[in-house]
CSV table of C-alpha atoms in Angstrom, one decimal:
chain,number,residue,atom,x,y,z
A,22,MET,CA,-27.6,-0.8,-38.1
A,23,LYS,CA,-24.5,-1.0,-39.9
A,24,LEU,CA,-21.6,0.6,-39.0
A,25,TYR,CA,-21.4,3.5,-41.3
A,26,ASP,CA,-25.3,4.3,-40.3
A,27,GLU,CA,-23.6,4.2,-36.4
A,28,LEU,CA,-20.9,6.3,-36.8
A,29,VAL,CA,-23.2,9.2,-38.2
A,30,ALA,CA,-25.6,8.3,-35.3
A,31,ARG,CA,-22.7,9.0,-32.7
A,32,GLY,CA,-21.6,12.1,-34.1
A,33,LEU,CA,-18.4,10.8,-35.3
A,34,ILE,CA,-18.2,11.3,-38.8
A,35,ALA,CA,-16.9,15.4,-40.5
A,36,GLN,CA,-16.2,14.8,-44.1
A,37,VAL,CA,-15.5,12.4,-45.9
A,38,THR,CA,-14.0,12.0,-49.9
A,39,ASN,CA,-17.0,9.6,-51.3
A,40,GLU,CA,-19.8,8.7,-49.0
A,41,GLU,CA,-21.0,6.0,-51.3
A,42,ALA,CA,-17.8,4.1,-51.3
A,43,ILE,CA,-16.5,4.6,-47.8
A,44,ARG,CA,-20.1,2.8,-46.8
A,45,GLU,CA,-19.3,-0.1,-48.6
A,46,MET,CA,-15.9,-0.3,-48.0
A,47,ILE,CA,-16.5,-0.4,-44.1
A,48,ASP,CA,-19.7,-2.0,-43.2
A,49,ASN,CA,-19.1,-5.1,-45.6
A,50,GLY,CA,-15.0,-4.9,-43.7
A,51,LYS,CA,-13.1,-4.1,-46.9
A,52,ALA,CA,-10.9,-1.1,-45.3
A,53,THR,CA,-7.3,-1.7,-44.8
A,54,PHE,CA,-7.3,1.9,-43.3
A,55,TYR,CA,-4.9,4.0,-41.0
A,56,ILE,CA,-4.7,7.1,-38.2
A,57,GLY,CA,-1.3,8.7,-38.2
A,58,PHE,CA,0.0,9.6,-34.3
A,59,ASP,CA,3.0,11.9,-33.9
A,60,CYS,CA,4.7,11.2,-30.8
A,61,THR,CA,5.0,14.6,-29.4
A,62,ALA,CA,5.1,13.0,-26.2
A,63,ASP,CA,5.7,10.3,-24.0
A,64,SER,CA,1.6,8.9,-23.9
A,65,LEU,CA,-1.8,9.6,-25.5
A,66,HIS,CA,-3.9,11.9,-24.5
A,67,VAL,CA,-7.5,12.5,-24.5
A,68,GLY,CA,-7.4,13.7,-28.1
A,69,HIS,CA,-6.2,10.2,-29.4
A,70,PHE,CA,-8.5,8.5,-27.3
A,71,MET,CA,-11.5,9.2,-29.6
A,72,ALA,CA,-9.3,8.0,-32.5
A,73,LEU,CA,-8.6,4.7,-30.8
A,74,CYS,CA,-11.6,3.8,-29.9
A,75,LEU,CA,-12.9,4.5,-34.0
A,76,MET,CA,-9.9,1.9,-34.8
A,77,LYS,CA,-11.7,-0.4,-32.0
A,78,ARG,CA,-14.8,-0.3,-33.8
A,79,LEU,CA,-13.8,-0.4,-37.4
A,80,GLN,CA,-11.7,-3.6,-36.7
A,81,MET,CA,-14.3,-5.3,-35.0
A,82,ALA,CA,-16.9,-5.0,-38.0
A,83,GLY,CA,-14.2,-6.6,-39.7
A,84,ASN,CA,-12.2,-4.0,-41.2
A,85,LYS,CA,-8.1,-3.8,-40.9
A,86,PRO,CA,-6.3,-1.0,-39.3
A,87,ILE,CA,-3.2,0.2,-39.6
A,88,ALA,CA,-1.6,2.2,-36.0
A,89,LEU,CA,1.0,4.6,-38.0
A,90,ILE,CA,3.5,5.3,-35.1
A,91,GLY,CA,4.9,9.2,-36.8
A,92,ASP,CA,8.4,9.2,-35.3
A,93,GLY,CA,9.3,10.4,-38.9
A,94,THR,CA,7.1,13.1,-39.5
A,95,THR,CA,7.5,14.6,-35.7
A,96,MET,CA,11.2,14.9,-36.8
A,97,ILE,CA,9.7,17.8,-38.5
A,98,GLY,CA,6.2,18.9,-36.8
A,99,ASP,CA,2.8,19.2,-37.9
A,100,PRO,CA,1.6,22.7,-38.2
A,101,SER,CA,-2.1,22.1,-38.1
A,102,GLY,CA,-3.6,24.1,-35.6
A,103,ARG,CA,-1.1,25.9,-34.5
A,104,THR,CA,0.3,29.1,-33.7
A,105,ASP,CA,4.1,28.7,-33.1
A,106,MET,CA,6.2,25.9,-34.0
A,107,ARG,CA,6.6,22.8,-32.4
A,108,GLN,CA,9.6,22.3,-30.3
A,109,MET,CA,12.2,20.3,-31.8
A,110,LEU,CA,12.9,16.9,-30.6
A,111,THR,CA,15.7,14.5,-30.6
A,112,GLU,CA,15.8,11.0,-32.1
A,113,GLU,CA,16.7,9.6,-28.9
A,114,THR,CA,13.3,11.6,-27.3
A,115,ILE,CA,11.2,10.4,-30.2
A,116,ALA,CA,12.2,6.9,-30.4
A,117,TYR,CA,11.4,6.9,-26.6
A,118,ASN,CA,8.1,8.2,-27.0
A,119,ALA,CA,6.9,5.8,-29.6
A,120,GLU,CA,7.4,2.9,-27.5
A,121,CYS,CA,5.5,4.4,-24.7
A,122,PHE,CA,2.9,4.9,-27.6
A,123,LYS,CA,3.5,1.3,-28.8
A,124,ARG,CA,2.7,-0.6,-25.3
A,125,GLN,CA,-0.6,2.0,-25.1
A,126,MET,CA,-2.0,1.2,-28.3
A,127,GLU,CA,-1.9,-2.6,-27.7
A,128,LYS,CA,-4.6,-2.1,-25.0
A,129,PHE,CA,-7.1,-1.1,-27.3
A,130,ILE,CA,-6.3,-2.9,-30.6
A,131,ASP,CA,-5.8,-6.5,-31.4
A,132,PHE,CA,-2.9,-6.7,-33.1
A,133,SER,CA,-2.8,-10.9,-33.2
A,134,ASP,CA,-3.0,-13.0,-36.1
A,135,GLY,CA,-2.2,-9.6,-39.1
A,136,LYS,CA,-5.6,-8.6,-37.1
A,137,ALA,CA,-3.9,-5.0,-37.4
A,138,ILE,CA,-0.9,-3.6,-38.4
A,139,MET,CA,1.6,-1.3,-36.3
A,140,LEU,CA,4.2,1.0,-38.3
A,141,ARG,CA,6.6,3.6,-37.9
A,142,ASN,CA,7.2,6.1,-40.8
A,143,SER,CA,10.9,6.5,-40.5
A,144,ALA,CA,11.4,3.0,-42.0
A,145,TRP,CA,10.2,4.9,-45.4
A,146,LEU,CA,10.7,8.4,-44.3
A,147,LYS,CA,14.3,8.6,-43.4
A,148,PRO,CA,16.0,6.8,-46.5
A,149,LEU,CA,14.4,9.0,-48.9
A,150,ASN,CA,17.1,11.0,-50.7
A,151,TYR,CA,15.8,14.7,-51.3
A,152,ILE,CA,16.2,14.7,-54.8
A,153,GLU,CA,14.1,11.6,-55.8
A,154,LEU,CA,12.1,12.4,-53.9
A,155,LEU,CA,11.2,16.2,-55.3
A,156,ARG,CA,11.3,14.1,-58.4
A,157,GLU,CA,8.6,11.7,-57.7
A,158,VAL,CA,6.2,13.8,-55.9
A,159,GLY,CA,7.2,17.1,-56.3
A,160,ALA,CA,5.4,18.0,-59.5
A,161,CYS,CA,2.3,16.5,-57.4
A,162,PHE,CA,1.4,19.3,-55.0
A,163,SER,CA,0.3,23.0,-55.8
A,164,VAL,CA,2.3,25.6,-53.7
A,165,ASN,CA,-0.6,28.0,-54.4
A,166,ASN,CA,-3.1,25.0,-52.9
A,167,MET,CA,-1.2,24.2,-50.3
A,168,LEU,CA,-0.9,27.3,-49.0
A,169,ARG,CA,-4.6,28.0,-49.5
A,170,ALA,CA,-4.7,24.9,-46.7
A,171,GLU,CA,-6.8,25.1,-43.1
A,172,CYS,CA,-3.4,23.4,-42.1
A,173,TYR,CA,-1.1,26.4,-42.7
A,174,LYS,CA,-3.7,29.3,-42.1
A,175,GLN,CA,-3.1,30.3,-38.6
A,176,ARG,CA,0.8,30.2,-39.0
A,177,MET,CA,1.0,32.5,-41.9
A,178,GLU,CA,0.6,35.5,-39.5
A,179,LYS,CA,3.4,34.7,-37.6
A,180,GLY,CA,5.4,32.7,-40.2
A,181,LEU,CA,5.4,29.1,-41.7
A,182,SER,CA,9.0,27.5,-41.5
A,183,PHE,CA,10.1,25.9,-44.6
A,184,LEU,CA,10.4,22.6,-42.6
A,185,GLU,CA,6.9,22.6,-41.9
A,186,PHE,CA,5.5,23.3,-45.2
A,187,ASN,CA,7.2,20.0,-45.7
A,188,TYR,CA,4.8,18.5,-43.7
A,189,MET,CA,1.9,18.0,-45.8
A,190,ILE,CA,4.3,16.4,-48.7
A,191,MET,CA,5.5,13.8,-45.7
A,192,GLN,CA,2.2,12.6,-44.2
A,193,SER,CA,0.5,12.4,-48.3
A,194,TYR,CA,3.8,10.0,-48.9
A,195,ASP,CA,2.7,7.9,-46.2
A,196,PHE,CA,-0.4,7.3,-47.6
A,197,TYR,CA,1.1,6.8,-51.1
A,198,TYR,CA,3.1,4.2,-49.3
A,199,MET,CA,1.7,2.4,-47.7
A,200,PHE,CA,-1.1,2.2,-50.5
A,201,GLN,CA,1.3,0.1,-52.6
A,202,HIS,CA,3.4,-2.0,-49.6
A,203,TYR,CA,0.3,-2.7,-47.2
A,204,GLY,CA,-2.8,-2.1,-49.1
A,205,CYS,CA,-4.3,0.5,-47.4
A,206,ASN,CA,-7.1,2.0,-49.2
A,207,MET,CA,-8.3,4.7,-46.5
A,208,GLU,CA,-6.8,7.0,-44.1
A,209,PHE,CA,-8.9,8.8,-41.0
A,210,GLY,CA,-8.1,11.0,-39.1
A,211,GLY,CA,-9.2,14.5,-37.1
A,212,ASN,CA,-11.1,17.0,-38.8
A,213,ASP,CA,-8.1,19.4,-38.9
A,214,GLN,CA,-6.2,16.8,-41.0
A,215,TRP,CA,-8.8,16.9,-44.0
A,216,SER,CA,-5.8,19.3,-46.0
A,217,ASN,CA,-3.1,16.8,-45.5
A,218,MET,CA,-5.3,13.8,-45.9
A,219,LEU,CA,-6.7,14.9,-49.4
A,220,GLY,CA,-3.2,15.4,-50.1
A,221,GLY,CA,-2.5,11.8,-49.8
A,222,THR,CA,-5.6,10.5,-52.2
A,223,GLU,CA,-5.0,13.3,-54.8
A,224,LEU,CA,-0.9,11.9,-55.1
A,225,ILE,CA,-2.2,8.2,-55.0
A,226,ARG,CA,-4.5,9.2,-57.9
A,227,ARG,CA,-2.1,11.3,-59.6
A,228,LYS,CA,1.1,9.1,-59.7
A,229,LEU,CA,-0.8,5.3,-59.3
A,230,GLY,CA,-4.5,6.2,-61.0
A,231,LYS,CA,-6.4,4.8,-58.2
A,232,ASP,CA,-8.7,5.8,-55.4
A,233,ALA,CA,-8.1,6.1,-51.8
A,234,HIS,CA,-10.6,7.3,-49.5
A,235,ALA,CA,-10.2,9.9,-46.4
A,236,MET,CA,-12.8,10.8,-43.5
A,237,THR,CA,-12.1,12.9,-41.1
A,238,ILE,CA,-13.8,12.2,-37.4
A,239,THR,CA,-15.2,15.3,-35.5
A,240,LEU,CA,-13.0,17.2,-32.9
A,241,LEU,CA,-13.9,16.2,-29.2
A,242,LEU,CA,-15.4,19.8,-28.3
A,243,ASN,CA,-17.3,21.2,-25.4
A,244,SER,CA,-20.1,23.6,-25.3
A,245,GLU,CA,-18.4,26.1,-25.2
A,246,GLY,CA,-16.2,25.2,-28.3
A,247,LYS,CA,-13.2,24.5,-27.0
A,248,LYS,CA,-10.9,21.0,-27.4
A,249,MET,CA,-11.9,18.9,-24.3
A,250,GLY,CA,-8.9,16.9,-22.1
A,251,LYS,CA,-7.5,19.8,-20.5
A,252,THR,CA,-7.1,20.9,-17.0
A,253,ALA,CA,-5.9,22.9,-14.7
A,254,LYS,CA,-2.9,20.2,-14.6
A,255,GLY,CA,-2.9,20.7,-18.3
A,256,ALA,CA,-3.9,17.1,-20.7
A,257,VAL,CA,-5.7,14.2,-19.6
A,258,TRP,CA,-3.4,11.5,-20.0
A,259,LEU,CA,-4.1,7.9,-20.4
A,260,ASP,CA,-0.8,7.2,-18.8
A,261,PRO,CA,-2.0,6.0,-15.2
A,262,ASN,CA,1.5,7.6,-14.3
A,263,LYS,CA,0.9,10.8,-15.8
A,264,THR,CA,-3.2,11.1,-15.3
A,265,THR,CA,-4.3,8.8,-12.2
A,266,PRO,CA,-7.5,6.4,-13.0
A,267,PHE,CA,-8.8,8.3,-10.3
A,268,ASP,CA,-8.3,11.9,-12.0
A,269,PHE,CA,-9.5,10.5,-15.1
A,270,PHE,CA,-12.6,9.4,-13.9
A,271,GLN,CA,-13.2,12.6,-11.9
A,272,TYR,CA,-12.1,14.5,-15.1
A,273,TRP,CA,-15.1,12.6,-17.3
A,274,ARG,CA,-17.3,12.7,-13.8
A,275,ASN,CA,-17.0,16.9,-13.7
A,276,ILE,CA,-17.8,17.5,-17.4
A,277,ASP,CA,-20.7,20.3,-18.1
A,278,ASP,CA,-23.9,19.1,-18.5
A,279,ALA,CA,-24.5,20.2,-22.1
A,280,ASP,CA,-21.5,17.2,-22.9
A,281,VAL,CA,-22.6,14.6,-21.3
A,282,MET,CA,-24.6,13.2,-23.9
A,283,LYS,CA,-22.6,14.1,-26.9
A,284,CYS,CA,-19.4,12.1,-25.3
A,285,LEU,CA,-21.7,8.8,-24.1
A,286,ARG,CA,-22.3,8.6,-27.9
A,287,MET,CA,-19.0,9.6,-29.3
A,288,LEU,CA,-16.3,8.1,-26.9
A,289,THR,CA,-18.4,4.9,-25.1
A,290,PHE,CA,-19.4,1.7,-26.6
A,291,LEU,CA,-22.5,1.8,-24.9
A,292,PRO,CA,-25.9,0.7,-27.1
A,293,LEU,CA,-27.5,4.0,-28.9
A,294,GLU,CA,-30.5,2.9,-27.7
A,295,GLU,CA,-29.5,2.9,-23.9
A,296,ILE,CA,-27.7,6.2,-24.5
A,297,ASN,CA,-30.9,7.4,-26.4
A,298,ALA,CA,-33.1,6.6,-23.6
A,299,MET,CA,-31.0,9.1,-20.9
A,300,GLU,CA,-31.8,11.8,-23.2
A,301,GLY,CA,-33.8,14.6,-21.1
A,302,TRP,CA,-32.4,13.6,-17.5
A,303,GLU,CA,-32.1,16.0,-15.3
A,304,GLY,CA,-30.5,16.4,-11.8
A,305,SER,CA,-29.6,13.2,-10.1
A,306,GLN,CA,-30.3,11.3,-13.0
A,307,LEU,CA,-27.8,13.3,-15.1
A,308,ASN,CA,-25.4,12.7,-12.3
A,309,LYS,CA,-26.0,9.2,-13.4
A,310,ALA,CA,-25.3,9.6,-16.6
A,311,LYS,CA,-21.9,11.2,-15.8
A,312,GLU,CA,-20.9,8.6,-13.4
A,313,ILE,CA,-21.9,6.1,-16.2
A,314,LEU,CA,-19.8,7.8,-18.6
A,315,ALA,CA,-16.8,8.2,-16.3
A,316,TYR,CA,-17.0,4.8,-15.3
A,317,GLU,CA,-17.1,3.2,-18.9
A,318,LEU,CA,-14.1,5.3,-20.2
A,319,THR,CA,-12.1,4.6,-17.5
A,320,LYS,CA,-12.4,0.7,-17.7
A,321,LEU,CA,-11.6,1.2,-21.3
A,322,VAL,CA,-8.6,3.3,-20.9
A,323,HIS,CA,-7.2,1.8,-17.7
A,324,GLY,CA,-9.3,-1.6,-17.2
A,325,GLU,CA,-12.7,-3.0,-14.8
A,326,GLU,CA,-10.7,-2.9,-11.6
A,327,GLU,CA,-9.3,0.3,-11.4
A,328,ALA,CA,-12.6,1.9,-12.7
A,329,ASN,CA,-13.8,0.2,-9.9
A,330,LYS,CA,-11.6,1.3,-7.9
A,331,ALA,CA,-12.0,4.9,-8.7
A,332,ARG,CA,-15.7,4.7,-8.8
A,333,ASP,CA,-15.4,3.7,-4.9
A,334,ALA,CA,-13.1,6.1,-3.9
A,335,ALA,CA,-15.0,9.1,-5.5
A,336,LYS,CA,-18.5,8.0,-4.0
A,337,ALA,CA,-16.9,7.8,-0.9
A,338,LEU,CA,-15.2,11.3,-1.1
A,339,PHE,CA,-18.9,12.8,-2.1
A,340,LEU,CA,-20.5,11.4,1.0
A,341,SER,CA,-18.0,12.3,3.4
A,342,GLY,CA,-15.0,14.5,2.2
A,343,ALA,CA,-13.3,11.8,4.8
A,344,ASN,CA,-11.7,8.8,2.9
A,345,ASP,CA,-8.3,10.1,1.7
A,346,ALA,CA,-7.1,6.6,0.9
A,347,ASN,CA,-7.6,7.2,-3.2
A,348,MET,CA,-7.5,10.9,-2.6
A,349,PRO,CA,-5.0,12.5,-5.6
A,350,THR,CA,-2.1,13.9,-3.2
A,351,THR,CA,0.6,16.5,-4.0
A,352,GLU,CA,4.0,16.8,-1.9
A,353,LEU,CA,5.8,19.4,-0.8
A,354,THR,CA,9.2,20.1,0.2
A,355,GLU,CA,10.6,22.3,2.7
A,356,SER,CA,12.0,24.6,-0.4
A,357,GLN,CA,8.7,25.7,-1.2
A,358,LEU,CA,7.7,26.9,2.5
A,359,THR,CA,8.6,30.8,3.4
A,360,ASP,CA,10.1,30.3,7.6
A,361,GLY,CA,8.0,27.0,8.0
A,362,ARG,CA,4.9,27.9,6.1
A,363,ILE,CA,2.5,28.3,3.0
A,364,GLY,CA,-0.3,30.7,2.2
A,365,ILE,CA,-3.5,29.4,0.5
A,366,LEU,CA,-2.7,30.8,-3.0
A,367,ASP,CA,0.5,29.2,-3.1
A,368,LEU,CA,-0.4,25.8,-2.0
A,369,MET,CA,-3.2,25.7,-4.5
A,370,LEU,CA,-1.0,26.4,-7.4
A,371,ALA,CA,1.3,24.0,-5.8
A,372,CYS,CA,-1.6,21.1,-6.3
A,373,LYS,CA,-2.4,22.9,-9.4
A,374,LEU,CA,-5.8,23.3,-8.2
A,375,ALA,CA,-5.4,26.4,-10.5
A,376,PRO,CA,-3.7,27.6,-13.0
A,377,THR,CA,-2.7,30.8,-11.7
A,378,LYS,CA,-2.5,33.0,-8.7
A,379,SER,CA,-5.3,35.4,-10.0
A,380,GLU,CA,-7.7,32.5,-10.7
A,381,ALA,CA,-6.8,30.9,-7.4
A,382,ARG,CA,-7.6,34.3,-5.4
A,383,ARG,CA,-10.7,34.3,-7.1
A,384,LEU,CA,-12.1,30.5,-6.6
A,385,VAL,CA,-10.8,31.4,-2.6
A,386,GLN,CA,-13.0,35.0,-3.0
A,387,GLN,CA,-15.9,33.5,-4.0
A,388,GLY,CA,-15.9,31.3,-1.1
A,389,GLY,CA,-15.3,27.9,-3.7
A,390,VAL,CA,-12.0,26.8,-1.6
A,391,PHE,CA,-12.4,24.5,1.5
A,392,ALA,CA,-9.2,23.1,3.5
A,393,ASP,CA,-10.0,20.4,5.8
A,394,ASP,CA,-13.7,20.5,5.4
A,395,GLU,CA,-13.2,24.3,6.9
A,396,LYS,CA,-14.3,26.9,4.0
A,397,VAL,CA,-11.2,29.0,3.1
A,398,ALA,CA,-12.3,32.9,4.4
A,399,SER,CA,-9.5,35.1,3.0
A,400,ILE,CA,-6.7,34.9,0.6
A,401,ASP,CA,-4.4,35.2,3.5
A,402,VAL,CA,-4.8,31.9,5.5
A,403,VAL,CA,-1.5,29.9,5.5
A,404,PHE,CA,-0.5,26.3,6.8
A,405,THR,CA,1.8,25.7,8.7
A,406,GLY,CA,5.0,22.6,8.1
A,407,GLU,CA,3.5,20.7,10.9
A,408,GLN,CA,-0.2,20.6,9.8
A,409,LEU,CA,1.3,19.5,6.2
A,410,LYS,CA,2.7,16.9,7.7
A,411,ASN,CA,-0.2,15.2,8.8
A,412,GLY,CA,-1.7,16.0,6.1
A,413,VAL,CA,-4.5,18.9,4.6
A,414,LYS,CA,-7.3,18.3,2.7
A,415,LEU,CA,-8.3,20.7,0.0
A,416,ARG,CA,-11.8,20.7,-1.5
A,417,LYS,CA,-12.2,23.5,-5.0
A,418,GLY,CA,-16.4,23.5,-5.2
A,419,LYS,CA,-18.5,20.4,-5.1
A,420,LYS,CA,-16.5,17.8,-6.9
A,421,VAL,CA,-13.0,18.2,-6.6
A,422,PHE,CA,-10.5,16.6,-3.6
A,423,HIS,CA,-6.5,17.3,-3.2
A,424,LYS,CA,-4.2,16.5,-0.5
A,425,ALA,CA,-1.3,18.2,0.1
A,426,VAL,CA,1.3,16.6,2.6
A,427,LEU,CA,5.1,17.6,3.4
A,428,ALA,CA,7.7,15.1,2.4
A,429,CYS,CA,9.1,13.5,5.6
């Protein structure tokens, strides 16, 4: 199976500008393509993971990736998929985040011997003169068409700032610039970026009279239609200091049954024949498929050694609940106690086992919370500082373990 057909079979392709041209390019290693990553945090997360995997797949087939760190566009803020304006970051914060992205990308993409390029768009966006930019590209963008773009629709009710309105032009200019200076002939991105990507292909066509291409990747949604990669603790990060390899493993080990096959196809590099053979697995077999998924993804992000540790720690916890050597742990301070005690609901919030106190209350009342292997019988249960000095092992449901310890 050639690469394009494999991407289709894995469910990765959402939209393309010209299927025949794109198929011919990527199947024959002729694509020099880019994916942009705005550095709004100090780590990439699960939402970026699929894009990195796609870059790796295309590179393995002989195509050349450009990893574009959007330190320039981050100064504007992408309005796509948002109902509010992004927080404005300082240039120092953006520069720090860009360095973090660089280190993480190098684990996925081979940048040796010119096999891939890493660029920062501040290099060409910051020197731009506003009047010169307007004269060069302003006439190529219809305000009417921009306002109809999907990336702006969610912002129209609350108000779209002129700052954000410029984002499409900046992203389009990125493609236009790299087409001329780096031979970049394709852009890949999330399905919510389609309007911005078309802006780039149209700008190249109108200014240079040449064809460039775009393809969007299917967004990673769960069976309820919500973006994957969020937990009660927040985003699932690729940085082990923000999401431990154990927590990363556990996230994938605990996904809904309905999402297992899709994630195996879209995110792992296992052969499709091997994945298709798992279709129809149920019960203990489906749990095995979840373990395979969790192991493969943890190995991709954190390496084989950490994947083995996470798998072994998870098995030990599920078998006995007693081995807490690798259990995620929260250290509490005296200031978090009241009169030397803390209630179960506050403890669950401190350990991020529930996003709100009402959710913690619901879990306890439904009998889904355990402390040191004993079911928590009431929302009024409290723990003393002495108990916490020795550590209290909490369990939410059958699979989520956490240890709370009072810092000495």
